[in-house]
Amino acid sequence: MPVSEAAILALRHDWGNRSVLTIHNLSDKSHRVSFSLGQVAPHGLVDLFGHGGFTIEKDGTITIEVGSYAYRWFRIRRTTEDLPL
């Protein structure tokens, strides 16, 4: 998944009807990154480890702060799924 910051590794894993987004910061500095997942409904991400906030726009653009050597993992919630937020 294209991200403008070279120290950030962002991968989307799809299998069956499920998707997970993993974001890893490989740097000793915090980074704020933005990228697009396409059409993901607001509240369409479930933070799997509860590591803080993020914003997601209606167009699917996500902005997130990732601490130094930190990671964020999300479940991509589809509109037909009934998952707790």
Short mmCIF file of N, CA, C and O in Angstrom, two decimals:
data_model
loop_
_atom_site.label_atom_id
_atom_site.label_comp_id
_atom_site.label_asym_id
_atom_site.label_seq_id
_atom_site.Cartn_x
_atom_site.Cartn_y
_atom_site.Cartn_z
N MET A 1 0.84 -1.16 0.00
CA MET A 1 0.00 0.00 0.00
C MET A 1 0.90 1.24 0.00
O MET A 1 1.78 1.34 0.85
N PRO A 2 0.73 2.15 -0.94
CA PRO A 2 1.63 3.31 -1.03
C PRO A 2 1.45 4.28 0.13
O PRO A 2 0.34 4.67 0.46
N VAL A 3 2.56 4.61 0.78
CA VAL A 3 2.60 5.59 1.86
C VAL A 3 3.76 6.53 1.56
O VAL A 3 4.82 6.09 1.14
N SER A 4 3.56 7.83 1.80
CA SER A 4 4.58 8.81 1.42
C SER A 4 5.84 8.76 2.27
O SER A 4 6.90 9.20 1.84
N GLU A 5 5.78 8.23 3.46
CA GLU A 5 6.92 8.18 4.37
C GLU A 5 7.66 6.86 4.20
O GLU A 5 7.09 5.78 4.39
N ALA A 6 8.95 6.92 3.88
CA ALA A 6 9.74 5.71 3.61
C ALA A 6 9.89 4.81 4.83
O ALA A 6 10.06 3.59 4.67
N ALA A 7 9.81 5.35 6.03
CA ALA A 7 9.99 4.55 7.24
C ALA A 7 8.73 3.78 7.63
O ALA A 7 8.76 2.97 8.56
N ILE A 8 7.63 4.01 6.95
CA ILE A 8 6.36 3.37 7.28
C ILE A 8 6.08 2.23 6.31
O ILE A 8 6.11 2.40 5.10
N LEU A 9 5.82 1.05 6.86
CA LEU A 9 5.41 -0.10 6.08
C LEU A 9 3.93 -0.34 6.35
O LEU A 9 3.54 -0.59 7.49
N ALA A 10 3.10 -0.21 5.33
CA ALA A 10 1.66 -0.42 5.46
C ALA A 10 1.25 -1.53 4.51
O ALA A 10 1.52 -1.46 3.31
N LEU A 11 0.62 -2.56 5.06
CA LEU A 11 0.20 -3.71 4.27
C LEU A 11 -1.27 -4.01 4.53
O LEU A 11 -1.72 -3.96 5.68
N ARG A 12 -1.98 -4.33 3.49
CA ARG A 12 -3.36 -4.77 3.62
C ARG A 12 -3.40 -6.25 3.27
O ARG A 12 -2.93 -6.67 2.21
N HIS A 13 -3.95 -7.05 4.16
CA HIS A 13 -4.06 -8.50 3.97
C HIS A 13 -5.53 -8.84 3.77
O HIS A 13 -6.35 -8.56 4.65
N ASP A 14 -5.87 -9.42 2.65
CA ASP A 14 -7.25 -9.82 2.35
C ASP A 14 -7.31 -11.34 2.24
O ASP A 14 -6.47 -11.95 1.58
N TRP A 15 -8.30 -11.92 2.87
CA TRP A 15 -8.55 -13.35 2.72
C TRP A 15 -10.04 -13.58 2.96
O TRP A 15 -10.62 -13.02 3.88
N GLY A 16 -10.65 -14.36 2.09
CA GLY A 16 -12.09 -14.56 2.19
C GLY A 16 -12.81 -13.22 2.18
O GLY A 16 -12.55 -12.37 1.34
N ASN A 17 -13.69 -13.04 3.13
CA ASN A 17 -14.41 -11.77 3.28
C ASN A 17 -13.79 -10.90 4.37
O ASN A 17 -14.47 -10.03 4.90
N ARG A 18 -12.56 -11.14 4.73
CA ARG A 18 -11.92 -10.40 5.82
C ARG A 18 -10.70 -9.65 5.32
O ARG A 18 -10.02 -10.09 4.40
N SER A 19 -10.40 -8.52 5.98
CA SER A 19 -9.23 -7.72 5.64
C SER A 19 -8.63 -7.14 6.91
O SER A 19 -9.34 -6.73 7.82
N VAL A 20 -7.29 -7.11 6.95
CA VAL A 20 -6.56 -6.51 8.06
C VAL A 20 -5.54 -5.54 7.48
O VAL A 20 -4.89 -5.83 6.47
N LEU A 21 -5.41 -4.40 8.12
CA LEU A 21 -4.43 -3.39 7.74
C LEU A 21 -3.37 -3.33 8.83
O LEU A 21 -3.70 -3.17 10.01
N THR A 22 -2.09 -3.52 8.48
CA THR A 22 -1.00 -3.41 9.44
C THR A 22 -0.10 -2.26 9.04
O THR A 22 0.23 -2.10 7.87
N ILE A 23 0.27 -1.44 10.03
CA ILE A 23 1.13 -0.28 9.80
C ILE A 23 2.27 -0.36 10.80
O ILE A 23 2.04 -0.46 12.01
N HIS A 24 3.50 -0.33 10.30
CA HIS A 24 4.69 -0.42 11.15
C HIS A 24 5.61 0.75 10.87
O HIS A 24 5.90 1.05 9.72
N ASN A 25 6.08 1.39 11.94
CA ASN A 25 7.05 2.48 11.81
C ASN A 25 8.43 1.89 12.10
O ASN A 25 8.71 1.44 13.21
N LEU A 26 9.29 1.93 11.12
CA LEU A 26 10.63 1.35 11.25
C LEU A 26 11.68 2.39 11.62
O LEU A 26 12.87 2.14 11.52
N SER A 27 11.22 3.55 12.10
CA SER A 27 12.10 4.67 12.41
C SER A 27 12.09 4.98 13.91
O SER A 27 11.15 4.62 14.62
N ASP A 28 13.13 5.69 14.36
CA ASP A 28 13.18 6.11 15.77
C ASP A 28 12.43 7.43 15.99
O ASP A 28 12.50 8.00 17.07
N LYS A 29 11.71 7.91 14.98
CA LYS A 29 10.91 9.15 15.09
C LYS A 29 9.45 8.83 14.81
O LYS A 29 9.14 7.98 13.99
N SER A 30 8.56 9.54 15.49
CA SER A 30 7.12 9.41 15.22
C SER A 30 6.81 9.99 13.85
O SER A 30 7.47 10.93 13.41
N HIS A 31 5.80 9.43 13.21
CA HIS A 31 5.39 9.93 11.90
C HIS A 31 3.87 10.01 11.84
O HIS A 31 3.17 9.14 12.36
N ARG A 32 3.39 11.06 11.20
CA ARG A 32 1.96 11.20 10.89
C ARG A 32 1.84 10.90 9.40
O ARG A 32 2.49 11.53 8.59
N VAL A 33 1.02 9.92 9.05
CA VAL A 33 0.88 9.52 7.66
C VAL A 33 -0.58 9.54 7.24
O VAL A 33 -1.48 9.36 8.05
N SER A 34 -0.77 9.76 5.96
CA SER A 34 -2.10 9.70 5.35
C SER A 34 -2.02 8.81 4.12
O SER A 34 -1.03 8.84 3.39
N PHE A 35 -3.05 8.01 3.91
CA PHE A 35 -3.12 7.17 2.73
C PHE A 35 -4.58 6.79 2.51
O PHE A 35 -5.43 7.03 3.37
N SER A 36 -4.87 6.21 1.38
CA SER A 36 -6.25 5.89 1.02
C SER A 36 -6.48 4.39 0.96
O SER A 36 -5.66 3.65 0.43
N LEU A 37 -7.61 3.97 1.50
CA LEU A 37 -8.06 2.59 1.37
C LEU A 37 -9.21 2.48 0.37
O LEU A 37 -9.79 1.43 0.23
N GLY A 38 -9.55 3.57 -0.27
CA GLY A 38 -10.70 3.56 -1.17
C GLY A 38 -11.97 3.78 -0.39
O GLY A 38 -11.98 4.46 0.63
N GLN A 39 -13.04 3.20 -0.82
CA GLN A 39 -14.34 3.42 -0.19
C GLN A 39 -14.50 2.56 1.06
O GLN A 39 -14.91 1.41 1.00
N VAL A 40 -14.16 3.14 2.20
CA VAL A 40 -14.37 2.51 3.51
C VAL A 40 -15.28 3.44 4.28
O VAL A 40 -15.00 4.62 4.41
N ALA A 41 -16.38 2.91 4.76
CA ALA A 41 -17.35 3.74 5.48
C ALA A 41 -16.73 4.33 6.74
O ALA A 41 -15.83 3.72 7.33
N PRO A 42 -17.18 5.51 7.19
CA PRO A 42 -16.71 6.03 8.47
C PRO A 42 -16.91 4.97 9.56
O PRO A 42 -17.90 4.25 9.54
N HIS A 43 -15.99 4.89 10.48
CA HIS A 43 -15.96 3.85 11.52
C HIS A 43 -15.76 2.47 10.91
O HIS A 43 -16.14 1.48 11.49
N GLY A 44 -15.17 2.43 9.73
CA GLY A 44 -14.96 1.17 9.05
C GLY A 44 -13.69 0.45 9.46
O GLY A 44 -13.36 -0.56 8.88
N LEU A 45 -12.96 1.02 10.42
CA LEU A 45 -11.75 0.35 10.92
C LEU A 45 -11.94 0.03 12.40
O LEU A 45 -12.43 0.86 13.17
N VAL A 46 -11.51 -1.15 12.79
CA VAL A 46 -11.53 -1.54 14.19
C VAL A 46 -10.08 -1.67 14.63
O VAL A 46 -9.33 -2.47 14.09
N ASP A 47 -9.67 -0.83 15.60
CA ASP A 47 -8.30 -0.85 16.13
C ASP A 47 -8.14 -2.12 16.97
O ASP A 47 -8.75 -2.25 18.02
N LEU A 48 -7.34 -3.05 16.50
CA LEU A 48 -7.23 -4.35 17.16
C LEU A 48 -6.52 -4.31 18.51
O LEU A 48 -6.72 -5.19 19.34
N PHE A 49 -5.67 -3.31 18.73
CA PHE A 49 -4.94 -3.23 19.99
C PHE A 49 -5.24 -1.96 20.78
O PHE A 49 -4.63 -1.74 21.82
N GLY A 50 -6.14 -1.12 20.29
CA GLY A 50 -6.55 0.08 21.01
C GLY A 50 -5.44 1.06 21.29
O GLY A 50 -5.33 1.57 22.39
N HIS A 51 -4.60 1.35 20.30
CA HIS A 51 -3.43 2.21 20.51
C HIS A 51 -3.67 3.68 20.21
O HIS A 51 -2.74 4.41 19.95
N GLY A 52 -4.89 4.14 20.19
CA GLY A 52 -5.10 5.57 19.99
C GLY A 52 -5.96 5.90 18.80
O GLY A 52 -6.47 5.03 18.11
N GLY A 53 -6.10 7.21 18.58
CA GLY A 53 -7.02 7.69 17.57
C GLY A 53 -6.46 7.72 16.17
O GLY A 53 -5.26 7.59 15.93
N PHE A 54 -7.36 7.90 15.25
CA PHE A 54 -7.05 8.08 13.84
C PHE A 54 -8.25 8.77 13.23
O PHE A 54 -9.32 8.81 13.83
N THR A 55 -8.07 9.32 12.06
CA THR A 55 -9.21 9.90 11.35
C THR A 55 -9.36 9.17 10.03
O THR A 55 -8.38 8.74 9.42
N ILE A 56 -10.60 9.03 9.61
CA ILE A 56 -10.90 8.43 8.31
C ILE A 56 -11.96 9.30 7.65
O ILE A 56 -12.99 9.59 8.24
N GLU A 57 -11.65 9.75 6.46
CA GLU A 57 -12.56 10.60 5.69
C GLU A 57 -13.53 9.73 4.90
O GLU A 57 -13.30 8.53 4.71
N LYS A 58 -14.60 10.34 4.42
CA LYS A 58 -15.60 9.59 3.64
C LYS A 58 -15.03 9.02 2.35
O LYS A 58 -15.52 8.02 1.84
N ASP A 59 -13.97 9.64 1.84
CA ASP A 59 -13.34 9.12 0.61
C ASP A 59 -12.37 7.97 0.89
O ASP A 59 -11.75 7.44 -0.01
N GLY A 60 -12.22 7.58 2.18
CA GLY A 60 -11.35 6.47 2.55
C GLY A 60 -9.94 6.87 2.93
O GLY A 60 -9.12 6.01 3.20
N THR A 61 -9.64 8.19 2.98
CA THR A 61 -8.31 8.64 3.38
C THR A 61 -8.17 8.54 4.89
O THR A 61 -8.99 9.06 5.64
N ILE A 62 -7.11 7.88 5.32
CA ILE A 62 -6.84 7.68 6.75
C ILE A 62 -5.63 8.51 7.12
O ILE A 62 -4.64 8.54 6.41
N THR A 63 -5.72 9.20 8.26
CA THR A 63 -4.57 9.92 8.82
C THR A 63 -4.32 9.35 10.20
O THR A 63 -5.24 9.23 11.01
N ILE A 64 -3.06 8.98 10.45
CA ILE A 64 -2.73 8.29 11.69
C ILE A 64 -1.33 8.68 12.15
O ILE A 64 -0.44 8.92 11.34
N GLU A 65 -1.17 8.77 13.45
CA GLU A 65 0.14 9.01 14.06
C GLU A 65 0.68 7.66 14.51
O GLU A 65 -0.02 6.87 15.16
N VAL A 66 1.93 7.37 14.13
CA VAL A 66 2.56 6.12 14.52
C VAL A 66 3.85 6.48 15.25
O VAL A 66 4.73 7.13 14.70
N GLY A 67 3.96 6.08 16.51
CA GLY A 67 5.12 6.38 17.32
C GLY A 67 6.38 5.70 16.81
O GLY A 67 6.35 4.84 15.93
N SER A 68 7.51 6.08 17.40
CA SER A 68 8.79 5.49 16.99
C SER A 68 8.79 3.98 17.25
O SER A 68 8.37 3.53 18.30
N TYR A 69 9.21 3.24 16.26
CA TYR A 69 9.24 1.78 16.30
C TYR A 69 7.92 1.17 16.75
O TYR A 69 7.89 0.13 17.39
N ALA A 70 6.83 1.81 16.40
CA ALA A 70 5.50 1.36 16.84
C ALA A 70 4.75 0.70 15.68
O ALA A 70 5.21 0.70 14.54
N TYR A 71 3.61 0.15 16.00
CA TYR A 71 2.78 -0.50 15.00
C TYR A 71 1.31 -0.21 15.31
O TYR A 71 0.95 0.11 16.46
N ARG A 72 0.48 -0.33 14.30
CA ARG A 72 -0.97 -0.23 14.44
C ARG A 72 -1.58 -1.32 13.57
O ARG A 72 -1.19 -1.47 12.42
N TRP A 73 -2.51 -2.06 14.10
CA TRP A 73 -3.20 -3.09 13.35
C TRP A 73 -4.70 -2.81 13.39
O TRP A 73 -5.24 -2.51 14.47
N PHE A 74 -5.35 -2.92 12.24
CA PHE A 74 -6.77 -2.64 12.13
C PHE A 74 -7.48 -3.76 11.37
O PHE A 74 -6.94 -4.31 10.42
N ARG A 75 -8.68 -4.05 11.77
CA ARG A 75 -9.59 -4.89 10.99
C ARG A 75 -10.40 -3.93 10.13
O ARG A 75 -10.91 -2.93 10.63
N ILE A 76 -10.49 -4.18 8.85
CA ILE A 76 -11.30 -3.36 7.96
C ILE A 76 -12.71 -3.91 8.01
O ILE A 76 -12.96 -5.05 7.62
N ARG A 77 -13.61 -3.11 8.54
CA ARG A 77 -15.00 -3.53 8.74
C ARG A 77 -15.79 -3.23 7.47
O ARG A 77 -15.83 -2.11 7.00
N ARG A 78 -16.42 -4.24 6.95
CA ARG A 78 -17.27 -4.06 5.77
C ARG A 78 -18.66 -3.63 6.24
O ARG A 78 -19.06 -3.93 7.36
N THR A 79 -19.38 -2.94 5.39
CA THR A 79 -20.70 -2.41 5.78
C THR A 79 -21.69 -3.50 6.14
O THR A 79 -22.61 -3.26 6.89
N THR A 80 -21.48 -4.72 5.66
CA THR A 80 -22.42 -5.81 5.96
C THR A 80 -22.06 -6.56 7.23
O THR A 80 -22.84 -7.39 7.69
N GLU A 81 -20.90 -6.26 7.83
CA GLU A 81 -20.47 -6.96 9.04
C GLU A 81 -21.06 -6.32 10.28
O GLU A 81 -21.17 -5.11 10.36
N ASP A 82 -21.37 -7.14 11.26
CA ASP A 82 -21.84 -6.66 12.54
C ASP A 82 -20.76 -6.91 13.59
O ASP A 82 -20.81 -7.89 14.32
N LEU A 83 -19.74 -6.03 13.60
CA LEU A 83 -18.64 -6.15 14.54
C LEU A 83 -18.74 -5.05 15.59
O LEU A 83 -19.11 -3.92 15.27
N PRO A 84 -18.37 -5.32 16.82
CA PRO A 84 -18.34 -4.24 17.81
C PRO A 84 -17.27 -3.23 17.47
O PRO A 84 -16.19 -3.59 16.99
N LEU A 85 -17.53 -1.97 17.69
CA LEU A 85 -16.54 -0.93 17.47
C LEU A 85 -15.88 -0.70 18.77
O LEU A 85 -15.10 -0.14 19.20
#
